[in-house]
CSV table of C-alpha atoms in Angstrom, one decimal:
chain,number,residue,atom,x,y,z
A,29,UNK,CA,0.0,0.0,0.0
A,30,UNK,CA,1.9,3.6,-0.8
A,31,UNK,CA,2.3,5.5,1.9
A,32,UNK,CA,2.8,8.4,0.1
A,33,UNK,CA,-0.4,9.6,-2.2
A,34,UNK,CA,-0.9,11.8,-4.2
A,35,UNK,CA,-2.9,15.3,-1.8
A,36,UNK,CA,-5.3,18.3,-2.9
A,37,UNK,CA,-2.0,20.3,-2.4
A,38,UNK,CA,-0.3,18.5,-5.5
A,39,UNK,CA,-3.0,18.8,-7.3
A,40,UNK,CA,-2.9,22.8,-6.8
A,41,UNK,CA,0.9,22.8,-7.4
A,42,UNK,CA,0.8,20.1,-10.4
A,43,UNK,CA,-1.9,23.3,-12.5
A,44,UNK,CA,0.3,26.2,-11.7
A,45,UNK,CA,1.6,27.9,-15.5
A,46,UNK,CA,4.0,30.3,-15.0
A,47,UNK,CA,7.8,30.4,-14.5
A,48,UNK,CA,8.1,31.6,-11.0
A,49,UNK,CA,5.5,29.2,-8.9
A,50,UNK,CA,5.4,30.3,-4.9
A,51,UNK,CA,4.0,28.1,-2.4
A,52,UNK,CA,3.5,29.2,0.8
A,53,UNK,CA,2.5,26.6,3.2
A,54,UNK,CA,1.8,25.5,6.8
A,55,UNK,CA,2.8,22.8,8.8
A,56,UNK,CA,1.6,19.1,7.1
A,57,UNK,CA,-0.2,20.4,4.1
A,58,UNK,CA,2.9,18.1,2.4
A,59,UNK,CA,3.8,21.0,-0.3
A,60,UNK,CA,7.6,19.3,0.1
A,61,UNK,CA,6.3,15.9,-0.5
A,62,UNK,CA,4.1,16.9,-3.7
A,63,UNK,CA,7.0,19.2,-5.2
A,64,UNK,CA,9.3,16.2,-5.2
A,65,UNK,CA,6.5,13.9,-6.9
A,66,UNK,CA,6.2,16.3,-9.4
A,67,UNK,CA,9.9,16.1,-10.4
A,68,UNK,CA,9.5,12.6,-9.8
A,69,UNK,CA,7.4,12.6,-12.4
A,70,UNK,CA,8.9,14.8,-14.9
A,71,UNK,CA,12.0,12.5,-14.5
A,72,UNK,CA,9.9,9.3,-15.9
A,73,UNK,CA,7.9,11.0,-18.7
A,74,UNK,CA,8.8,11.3,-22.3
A,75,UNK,CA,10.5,14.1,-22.2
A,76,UNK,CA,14.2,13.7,-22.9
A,77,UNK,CA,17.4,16.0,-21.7
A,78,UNK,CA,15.6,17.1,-18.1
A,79,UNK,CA,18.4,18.2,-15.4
A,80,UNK,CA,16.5,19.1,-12.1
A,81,UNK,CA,18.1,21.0,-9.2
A,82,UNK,CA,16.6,20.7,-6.1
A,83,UNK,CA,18.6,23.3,-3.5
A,84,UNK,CA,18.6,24.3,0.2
A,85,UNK,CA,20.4,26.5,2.1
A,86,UNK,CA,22.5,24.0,3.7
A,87,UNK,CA,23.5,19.9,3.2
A,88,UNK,CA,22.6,19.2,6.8
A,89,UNK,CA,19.3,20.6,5.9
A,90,UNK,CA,19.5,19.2,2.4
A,91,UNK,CA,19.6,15.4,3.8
A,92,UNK,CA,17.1,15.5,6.4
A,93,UNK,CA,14.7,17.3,4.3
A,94,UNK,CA,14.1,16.9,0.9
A,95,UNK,CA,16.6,14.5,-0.1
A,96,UNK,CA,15.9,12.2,2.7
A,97,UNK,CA,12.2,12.3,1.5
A,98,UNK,CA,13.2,11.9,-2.2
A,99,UNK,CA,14.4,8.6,-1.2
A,100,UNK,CA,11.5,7.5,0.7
A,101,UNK,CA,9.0,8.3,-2.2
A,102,UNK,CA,11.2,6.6,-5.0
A,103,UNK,CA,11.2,3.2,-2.6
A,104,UNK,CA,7.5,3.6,-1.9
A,105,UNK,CA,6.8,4.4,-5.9
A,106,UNK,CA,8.7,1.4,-6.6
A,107,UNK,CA,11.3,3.8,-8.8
A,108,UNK,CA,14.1,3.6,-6.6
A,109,UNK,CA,15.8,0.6,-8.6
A,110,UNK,CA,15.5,2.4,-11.8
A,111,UNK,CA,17.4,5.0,-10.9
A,112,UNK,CA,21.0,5.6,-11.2
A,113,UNK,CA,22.3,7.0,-8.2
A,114,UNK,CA,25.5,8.5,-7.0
A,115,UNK,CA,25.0,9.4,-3.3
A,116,UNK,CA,28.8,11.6,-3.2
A,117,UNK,CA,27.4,14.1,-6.1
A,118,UNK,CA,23.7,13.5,-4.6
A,119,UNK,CA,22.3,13.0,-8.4
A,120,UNK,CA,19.9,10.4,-9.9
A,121,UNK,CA,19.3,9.7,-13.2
A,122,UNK,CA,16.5,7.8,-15.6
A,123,UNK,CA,17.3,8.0,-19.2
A,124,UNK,CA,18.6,11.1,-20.2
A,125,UNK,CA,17.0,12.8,-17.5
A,126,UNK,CA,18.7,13.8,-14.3
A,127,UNK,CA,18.0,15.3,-10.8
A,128,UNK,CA,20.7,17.0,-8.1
A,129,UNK,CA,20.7,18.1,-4.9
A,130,UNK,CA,22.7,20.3,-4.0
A,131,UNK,CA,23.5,23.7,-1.5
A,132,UNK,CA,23.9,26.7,-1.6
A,133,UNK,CA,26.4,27.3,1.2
A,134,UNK,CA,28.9,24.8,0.6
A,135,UNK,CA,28.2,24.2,-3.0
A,136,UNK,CA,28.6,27.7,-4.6
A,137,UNK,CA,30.3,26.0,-8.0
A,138,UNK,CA,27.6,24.5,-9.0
A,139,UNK,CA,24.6,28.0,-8.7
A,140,UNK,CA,25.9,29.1,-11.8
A,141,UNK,CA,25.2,25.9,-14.0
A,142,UNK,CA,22.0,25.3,-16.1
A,143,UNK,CA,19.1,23.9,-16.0
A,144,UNK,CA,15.1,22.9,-17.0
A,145,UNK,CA,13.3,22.8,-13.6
A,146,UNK,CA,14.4,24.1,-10.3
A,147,UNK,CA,12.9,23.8,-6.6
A,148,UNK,CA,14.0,26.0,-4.1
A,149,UNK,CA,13.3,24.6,-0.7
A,150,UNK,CA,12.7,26.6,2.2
A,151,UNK,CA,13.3,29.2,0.0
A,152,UNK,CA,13.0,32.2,3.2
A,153,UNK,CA,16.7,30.7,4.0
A,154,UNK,CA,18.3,31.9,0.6
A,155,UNK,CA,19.2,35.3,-0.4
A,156,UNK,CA,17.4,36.8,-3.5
A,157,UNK,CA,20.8,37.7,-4.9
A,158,UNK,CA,21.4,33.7,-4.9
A,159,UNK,CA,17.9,33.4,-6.2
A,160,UNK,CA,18.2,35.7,-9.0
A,161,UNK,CA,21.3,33.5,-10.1
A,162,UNK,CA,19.7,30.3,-9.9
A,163,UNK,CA,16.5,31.4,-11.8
A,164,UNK,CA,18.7,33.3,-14.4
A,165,UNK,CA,19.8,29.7,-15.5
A,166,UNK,CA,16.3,27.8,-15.1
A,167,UNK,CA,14.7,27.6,-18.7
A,168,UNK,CA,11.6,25.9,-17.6
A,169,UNK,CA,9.9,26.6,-14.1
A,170,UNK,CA,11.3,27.6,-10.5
A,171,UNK,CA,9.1,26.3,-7.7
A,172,UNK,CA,10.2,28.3,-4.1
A,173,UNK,CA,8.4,26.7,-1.0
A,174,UNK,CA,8.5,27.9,2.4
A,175,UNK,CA,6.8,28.0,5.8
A,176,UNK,CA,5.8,32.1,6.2
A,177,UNK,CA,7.6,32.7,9.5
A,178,UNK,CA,7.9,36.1,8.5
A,179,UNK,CA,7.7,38.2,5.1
A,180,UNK,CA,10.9,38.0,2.6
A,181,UNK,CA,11.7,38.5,-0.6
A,182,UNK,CA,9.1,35.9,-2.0
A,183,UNK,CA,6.1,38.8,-1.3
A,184,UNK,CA,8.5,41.8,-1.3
A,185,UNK,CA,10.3,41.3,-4.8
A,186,UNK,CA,7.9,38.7,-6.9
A,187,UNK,CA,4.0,38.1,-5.5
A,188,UNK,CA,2.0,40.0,-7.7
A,189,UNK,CA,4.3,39.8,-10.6
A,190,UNK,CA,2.3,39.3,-14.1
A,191,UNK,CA,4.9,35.7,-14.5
A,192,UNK,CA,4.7,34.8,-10.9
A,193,UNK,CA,2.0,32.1,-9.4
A,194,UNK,CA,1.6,32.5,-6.0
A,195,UNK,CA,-0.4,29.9,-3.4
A,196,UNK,CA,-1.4,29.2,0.1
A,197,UNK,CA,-1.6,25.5,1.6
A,198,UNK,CA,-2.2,24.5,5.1
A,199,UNK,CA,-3.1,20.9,6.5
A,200,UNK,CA,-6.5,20.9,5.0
A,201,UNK,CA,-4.9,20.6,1.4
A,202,UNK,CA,-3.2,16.9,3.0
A,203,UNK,CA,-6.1,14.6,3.3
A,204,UNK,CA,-3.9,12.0,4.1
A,205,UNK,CA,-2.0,14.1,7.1
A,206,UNK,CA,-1.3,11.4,9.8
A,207,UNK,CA,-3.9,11.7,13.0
A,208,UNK,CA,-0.5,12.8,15.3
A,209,UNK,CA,0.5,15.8,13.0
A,210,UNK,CA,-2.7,16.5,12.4
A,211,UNK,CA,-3.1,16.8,16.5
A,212,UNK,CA,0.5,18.8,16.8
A,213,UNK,CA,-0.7,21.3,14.5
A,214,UNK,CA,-4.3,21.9,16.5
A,215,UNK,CA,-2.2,22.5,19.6
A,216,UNK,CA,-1.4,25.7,18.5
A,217,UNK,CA,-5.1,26.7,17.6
A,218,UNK,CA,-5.8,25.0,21.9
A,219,UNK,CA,-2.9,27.0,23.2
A,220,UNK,CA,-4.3,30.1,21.4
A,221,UNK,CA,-7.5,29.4,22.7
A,222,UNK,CA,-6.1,28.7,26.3
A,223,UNK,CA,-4.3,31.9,26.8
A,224,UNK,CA,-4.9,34.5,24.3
A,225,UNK,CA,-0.8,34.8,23.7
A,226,UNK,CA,0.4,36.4,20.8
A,227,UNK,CA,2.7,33.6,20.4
A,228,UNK,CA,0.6,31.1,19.5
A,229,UNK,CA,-1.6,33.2,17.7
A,230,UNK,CA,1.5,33.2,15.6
A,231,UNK,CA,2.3,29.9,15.6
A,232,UNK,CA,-1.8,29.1,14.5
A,233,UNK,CA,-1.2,31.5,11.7
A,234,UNK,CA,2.1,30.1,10.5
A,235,UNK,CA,1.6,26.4,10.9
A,236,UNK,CA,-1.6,26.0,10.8
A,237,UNK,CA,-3.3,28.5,8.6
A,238,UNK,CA,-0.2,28.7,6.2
A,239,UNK,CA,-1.2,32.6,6.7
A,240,UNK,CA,2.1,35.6,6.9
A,241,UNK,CA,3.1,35.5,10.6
A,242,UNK,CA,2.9,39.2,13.0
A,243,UNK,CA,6.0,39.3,14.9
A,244,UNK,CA,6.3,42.3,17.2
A,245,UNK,CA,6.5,43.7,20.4
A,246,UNK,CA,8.1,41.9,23.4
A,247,UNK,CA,8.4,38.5,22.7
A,248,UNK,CA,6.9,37.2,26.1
A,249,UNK,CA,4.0,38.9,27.4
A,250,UNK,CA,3.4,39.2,31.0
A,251,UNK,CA,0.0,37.8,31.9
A,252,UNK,CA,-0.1,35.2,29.0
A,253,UNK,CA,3.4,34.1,28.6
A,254,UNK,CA,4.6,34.2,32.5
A,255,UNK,CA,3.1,35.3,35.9
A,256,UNK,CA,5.0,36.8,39.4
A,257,UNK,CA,4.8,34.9,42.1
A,258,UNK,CA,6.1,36.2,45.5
A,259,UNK,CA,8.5,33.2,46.6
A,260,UNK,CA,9.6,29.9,45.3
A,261,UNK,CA,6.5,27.3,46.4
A,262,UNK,CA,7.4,25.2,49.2
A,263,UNK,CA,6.4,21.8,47.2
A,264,UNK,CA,8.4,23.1,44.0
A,265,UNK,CA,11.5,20.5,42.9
A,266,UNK,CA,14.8,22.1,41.8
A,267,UNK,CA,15.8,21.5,38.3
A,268,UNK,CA,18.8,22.5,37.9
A,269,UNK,CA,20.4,26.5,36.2
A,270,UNK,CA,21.7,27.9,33.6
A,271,UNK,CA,24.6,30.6,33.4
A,272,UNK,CA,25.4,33.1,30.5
A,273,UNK,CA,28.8,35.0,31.4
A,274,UNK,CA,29.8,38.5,31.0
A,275,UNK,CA,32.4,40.9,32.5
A,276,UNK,CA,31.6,44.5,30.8
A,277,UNK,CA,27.8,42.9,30.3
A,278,UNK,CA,26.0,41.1,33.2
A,279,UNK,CA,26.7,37.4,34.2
A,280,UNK,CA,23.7,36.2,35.1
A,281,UNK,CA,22.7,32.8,36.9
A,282,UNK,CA,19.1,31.7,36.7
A,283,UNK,CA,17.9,28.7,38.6
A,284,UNK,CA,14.6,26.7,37.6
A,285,UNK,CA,11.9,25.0,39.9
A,286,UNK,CA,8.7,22.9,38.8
A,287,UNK,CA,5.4,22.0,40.3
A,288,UNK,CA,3.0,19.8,39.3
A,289,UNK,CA,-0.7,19.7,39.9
A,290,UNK,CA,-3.0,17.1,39.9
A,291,UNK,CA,-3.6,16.7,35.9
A,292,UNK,CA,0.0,17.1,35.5
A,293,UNK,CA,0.3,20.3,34.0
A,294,UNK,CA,3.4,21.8,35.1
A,295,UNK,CA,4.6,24.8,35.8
A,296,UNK,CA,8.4,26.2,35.8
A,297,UNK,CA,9.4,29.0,38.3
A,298,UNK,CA,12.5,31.1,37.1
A,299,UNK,CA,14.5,32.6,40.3
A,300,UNK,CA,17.2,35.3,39.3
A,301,UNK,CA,20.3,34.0,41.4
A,302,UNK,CA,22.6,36.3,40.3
A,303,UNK,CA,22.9,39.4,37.7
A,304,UNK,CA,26.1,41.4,38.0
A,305,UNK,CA,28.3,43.0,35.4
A,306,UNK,CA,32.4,42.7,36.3
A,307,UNK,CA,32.3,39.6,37.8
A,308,UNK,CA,35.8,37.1,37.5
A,309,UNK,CA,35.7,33.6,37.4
A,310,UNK,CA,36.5,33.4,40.7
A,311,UNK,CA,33.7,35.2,42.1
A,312,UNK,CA,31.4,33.4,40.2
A,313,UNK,CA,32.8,30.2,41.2
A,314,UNK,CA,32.5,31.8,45.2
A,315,UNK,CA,28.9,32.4,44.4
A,316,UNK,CA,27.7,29.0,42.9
A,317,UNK,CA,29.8,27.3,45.8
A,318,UNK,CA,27.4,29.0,48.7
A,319,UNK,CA,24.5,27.7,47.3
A,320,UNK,CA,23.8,23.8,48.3
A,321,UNK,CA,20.8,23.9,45.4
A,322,UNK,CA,24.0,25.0,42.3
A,323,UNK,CA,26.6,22.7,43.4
A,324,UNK,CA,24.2,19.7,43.4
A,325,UNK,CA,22.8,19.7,39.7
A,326,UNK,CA,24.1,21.1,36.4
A,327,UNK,CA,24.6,24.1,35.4
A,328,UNK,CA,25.0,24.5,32.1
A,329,UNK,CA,26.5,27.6,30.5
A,330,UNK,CA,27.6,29.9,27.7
A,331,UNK,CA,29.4,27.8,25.5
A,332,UNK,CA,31.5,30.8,24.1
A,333,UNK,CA,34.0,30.9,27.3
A,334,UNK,CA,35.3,27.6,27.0
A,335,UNK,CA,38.6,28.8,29.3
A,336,UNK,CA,36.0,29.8,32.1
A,337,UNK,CA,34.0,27.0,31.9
A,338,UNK,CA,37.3,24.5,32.4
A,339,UNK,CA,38.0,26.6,35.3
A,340,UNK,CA,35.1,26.7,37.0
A,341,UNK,CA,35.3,22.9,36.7
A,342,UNK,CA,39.0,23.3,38.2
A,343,UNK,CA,37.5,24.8,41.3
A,344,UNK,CA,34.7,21.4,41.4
A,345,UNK,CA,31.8,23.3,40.3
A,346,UNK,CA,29.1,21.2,38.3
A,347,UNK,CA,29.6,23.6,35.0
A,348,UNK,CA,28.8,22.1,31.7
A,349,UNK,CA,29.0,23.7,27.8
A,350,UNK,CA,25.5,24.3,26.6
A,351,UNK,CA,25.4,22.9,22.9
A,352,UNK,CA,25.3,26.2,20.7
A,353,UNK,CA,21.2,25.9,19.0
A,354,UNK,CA,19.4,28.6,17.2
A,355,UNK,CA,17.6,30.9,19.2
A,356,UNK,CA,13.7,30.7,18.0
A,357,UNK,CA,13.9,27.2,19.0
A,358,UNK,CA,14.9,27.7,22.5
A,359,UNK,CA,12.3,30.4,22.6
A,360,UNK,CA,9.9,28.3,21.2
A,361,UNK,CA,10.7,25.7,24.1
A,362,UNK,CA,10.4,28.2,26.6
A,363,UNK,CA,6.8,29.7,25.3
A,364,UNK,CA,5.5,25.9,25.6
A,365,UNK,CA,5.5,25.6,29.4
A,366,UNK,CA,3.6,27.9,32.1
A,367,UNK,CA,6.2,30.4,33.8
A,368,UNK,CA,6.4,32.1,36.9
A,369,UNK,CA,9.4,34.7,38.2
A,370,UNK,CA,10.1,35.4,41.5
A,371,UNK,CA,9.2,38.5,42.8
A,372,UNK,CA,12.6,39.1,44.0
A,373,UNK,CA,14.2,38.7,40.5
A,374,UNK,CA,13.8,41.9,40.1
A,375,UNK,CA,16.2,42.8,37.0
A,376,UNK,CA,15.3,39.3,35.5
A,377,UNK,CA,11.7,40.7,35.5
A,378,UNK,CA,12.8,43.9,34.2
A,379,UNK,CA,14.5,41.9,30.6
A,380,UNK,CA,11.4,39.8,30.4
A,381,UNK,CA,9.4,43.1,30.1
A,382,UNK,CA,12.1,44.2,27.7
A,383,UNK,CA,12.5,41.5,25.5
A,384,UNK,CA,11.6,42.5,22.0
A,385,UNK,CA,12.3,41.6,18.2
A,386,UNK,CA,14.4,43.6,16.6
A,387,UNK,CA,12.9,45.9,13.4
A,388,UNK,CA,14.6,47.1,10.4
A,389,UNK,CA,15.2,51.2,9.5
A,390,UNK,CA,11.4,51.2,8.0
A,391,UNK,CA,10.0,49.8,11.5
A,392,UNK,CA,9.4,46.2,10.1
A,393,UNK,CA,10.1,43.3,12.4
A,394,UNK,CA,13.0,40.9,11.5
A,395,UNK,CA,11.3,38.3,14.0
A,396,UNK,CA,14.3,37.7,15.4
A,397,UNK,CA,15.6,38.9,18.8
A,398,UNK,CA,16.7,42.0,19.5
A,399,UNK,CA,20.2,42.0,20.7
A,400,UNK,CA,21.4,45.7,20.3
A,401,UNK,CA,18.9,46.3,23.6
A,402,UNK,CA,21.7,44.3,25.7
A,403,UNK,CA,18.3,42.6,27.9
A,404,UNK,CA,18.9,39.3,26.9
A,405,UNK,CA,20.9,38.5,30.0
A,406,UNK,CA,18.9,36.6,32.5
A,407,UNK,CA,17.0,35.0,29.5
A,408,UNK,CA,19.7,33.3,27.7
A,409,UNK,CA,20.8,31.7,30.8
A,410,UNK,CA,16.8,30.7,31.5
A,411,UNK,CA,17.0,29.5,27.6
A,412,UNK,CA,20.3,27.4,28.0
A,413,UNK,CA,18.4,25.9,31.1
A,414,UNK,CA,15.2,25.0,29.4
A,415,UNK,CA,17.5,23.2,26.6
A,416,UNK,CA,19.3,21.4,28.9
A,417,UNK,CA,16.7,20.1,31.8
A,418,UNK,CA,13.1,20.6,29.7
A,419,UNK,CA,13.9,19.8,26.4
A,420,UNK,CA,11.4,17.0,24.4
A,421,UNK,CA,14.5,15.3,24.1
A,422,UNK,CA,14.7,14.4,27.8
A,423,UNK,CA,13.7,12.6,30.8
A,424,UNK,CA,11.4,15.0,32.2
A,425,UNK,CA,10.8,13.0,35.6
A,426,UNK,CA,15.0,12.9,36.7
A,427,UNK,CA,16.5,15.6,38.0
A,428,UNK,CA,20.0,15.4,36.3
A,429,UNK,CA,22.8,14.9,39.3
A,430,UNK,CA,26.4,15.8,38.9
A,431,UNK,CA,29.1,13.6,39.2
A,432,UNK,CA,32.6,14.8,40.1
C-alpha cells in the first residue's frame, strides 16, 4: 500500500503555468512531498534531456529534508531501482533525464550551472541575490516553497508579478495528514484558545493556517506568557540553572523549579540567582559554591567561554558547555511551558518586560531577537536551562545529578 499519495495540495501545485511558482505553506499540508512527486514525475515522462536541481540552504538541511524524503518516495513508488544514483554528487538519473541536490552554502560551484526545472526549498533561507542566479539559468519553471515565519523576498520582490504564481496550503490541502501531526498542529489553535498569547496566535497562523506571521512587540508577554509569584512554592523540585557569562555585560545565573498539579500540568518557576556585570571567574565560582541547590545539579552555560568553563570545573563546580542551537527554537521551548518569576528577581523581570524583536530602518520586524537592547541577560541563561533540563529530548521525571 503507498504510503505516500498523491494530496489536494499537488494537485494545486501540479496546474500552476508560470515560470516563477510560490507556495507558501503551513505545517503538514505536504507541499515538500508533492514538489518532489512532481519532479519525480517529470524525471519518468517522455520528455528527454531534463536536469532538475533541487537546493537548500545548507547539506545538513538538504539530507534530512528533501533529499531524505526523495528517497522514501522513489522506494514507496517502486522507482528507486530504476534510478542511477551516485549518493557523493547527490544526483539520480533515468534515461537522459537527471536530478541533483545540491546547496547553496557549501556548494557555490555548481549555482551558476544550467538547468530545466528548479525547486528551491525553504526558500525564506536563501538570499534573493542567490535566487536571481539560480532562476537566471532555469529555462523551464522555478518552484520556491516555504513556511511564512515572516515576510521576505518571496512577497516583497515577486508576489503580484504578471509571470509569478503564488499559493497558500495549510493541513486541509493533505487529506492523508497522519492523526498525530494533524493533533500537533491543532495545539497551537488550543494554546491560542487557552491563553490569548500572541505567540501562538503566531504559531496558528504560521503552521496552521499557512497565513504571513505578525511578529512584534516583546516576545513574552506578562500575563499570558509568564506570571510573578512572591516566593519559590514550598512543594516546588529544583531543576537545575543555567549561566550566561559577561564581565563588561552582566553574568547572570538563573535557577529553575517545577510544580505539578493534579492533571499534571506543570509549571516552571525562574529565580534570578545572580545578575552582575564585572564579575571574575573566581567570584562566580564563590557564588555557585554557597549555594547547596548550584553545586548539586548542572549548570550549564555559555558555550562561548570555554577557558571559564574549564576553570570553573578546576574549582569542582558542576559547570557544563551548553550545545550552541538557534535561538527561535529555545524560545519556542520556553513559550511551551507555564512560567512564573520570583518577585525578588527583580532585573530578571525587568529583561522579560524588555525583551523584543528587533525591526529594520522602516520599522518592520526581523522576527528575530533583538540583541542591540543588551536585555537578553537573565534570558539566555533561562534559555540554556530549558535546553538542557526541559527539552522533548529528555527525561522530564529525573533531575539530572552531577558527578565529580
Amino acid at each position: 500500500m503507498s504510503i505516500y499519495k498523491t494530496t489536494t495540495a499537488f494537485k494545486k501545485i501540479a496546474t500552476m503555468k508560470n515560470p516563477i511558482r510560490i507556495v507558501q505553506g503551513g505545517k503538514g499540508c505536504s507541499k515538500t512531498i508533492s514538489i518532489l512527486q512532481l519532479f519525480i514525475f517529470y524525471m519518468i515522462s517522455n520528455r528527454e534531456n531534463l536536469i532538475l536541481s533541487v537546493v537548500a540552504e545548507s547539506l545538513p538541511n538538504l539530507k534530512s529534508g528533501a533529499l531524505r524524503d526523495f528517497d522514501k518516495i522513489l522506494k514507496d513508488m517502486g522507482l528507486y531501482e530504476k534510478f542511477e544514483v551516485n549518493k557523493t554528487d547527490k544526483t539520480y538519473t533515468y534515461g537522459s533525464n537527471l536530478i541533483e541536490f545540491f546547496s547553496v552554502d557549501g556548494e557555490s560551484s555548481r549555482l551558476g550551472s544550467r538547468r530545466t526545472h528548479l525547486y528551491i526549498n525553504e526558500g525564506d533561507n536563501i538570499k534573493f541575490d542567490t535566487f536571481l542566479e539560480l532562476q537566471g539559468r532555469t529555462s523551464d519553471f522555478t518552484i520556491i516553497d516555504f513556511n511564512p515565519r515572516r515576510s521576505f523576498w518571496a512577497h516583497e520582490e515577486l508576489d503580484g508579478q504578471p509571470n509569478v504564481d503564488f499559493i497558500i496550503l495549510n493541513y486541509l490541502d493533505n487529506e492523508y495528514i497522519p492523526e498525530q501531526e494533524l493533533e500537533s498542529i491543532m495545539f497551537y489553535k488550543r494554546k491560542w484558545d487557552e491563553t490569548g498569547s500572541p505567540f501562538w496566535q503566531n504559531k496558528w497562523r504560521v503552521l496552521g493556517l499557512g497565513e504571513l506571521g505578525v511578529v512584534d512587540g516583546v516576545i513574552f508577554e506578562e500575563g499570558s506568557d509568564w506570571d510573578i509569584v512572591d516566593t519559590i512554592p514550598e512543594e516546588a523540585r529544583y531543576i537545575g540553572a543555567g549561566l550566561d557569562f559577561g564581565f563588561t555585560h552582566v553574568t547572570a545565573i538563573v535557577k529553575l523549579y517545577e510544580t505539578m498539579n493534579d492533571s499534571g500540568d506543570r509549571t516552571i518557576i525562574m529565580h534570578q540567582s545572580l545578575f552582575k556585570a564585572g564579575m571574575t571567574t573566581p567570584r562566580i565560582v564563590q557564588h555557585i559554591k554557597q549555594d547547596v541547590e548550584l553545586m548539586d545539579s548542572a549548570i550549564t552555560c555559555d558555550s562561548a567561554r570555554p577557558e571559564m568553563i574549564n576553570e570553573m570545573r578546576a574549582y569542582g563546580c558542576p559547570v557544563v558547555s551548553h550545545k550552541k542551537r538557534d535561538v527561535m527554537s529555545g524560545i519556542d521551548l520556553m513559550h511551551t511551558y507555564k512560567k512564573m518569576i520570583t518577585r525578588s528577581s527583580e532585573e530578571m523581570i525587568d529583561e522579560f518586560r524588555s525583551y523584543s524583536y528587533a525591526k529594520d530602518r522602516s520599522g518592520k520586524s526581523l522576527g528575530v531577537p533583538n540583541k542591540s537592547a543588551d536585555v537578553d541577560n537573565s534570558i539566555d541563561a533561562t534559555r540554556y536551562a530549558f535546553e538542557r533540563f526541559l527539552s522533548q529530548y529528555r527525561n522530564r521525571t529525573n533531575q539530572l545529578k552531577w558527578v565529580s
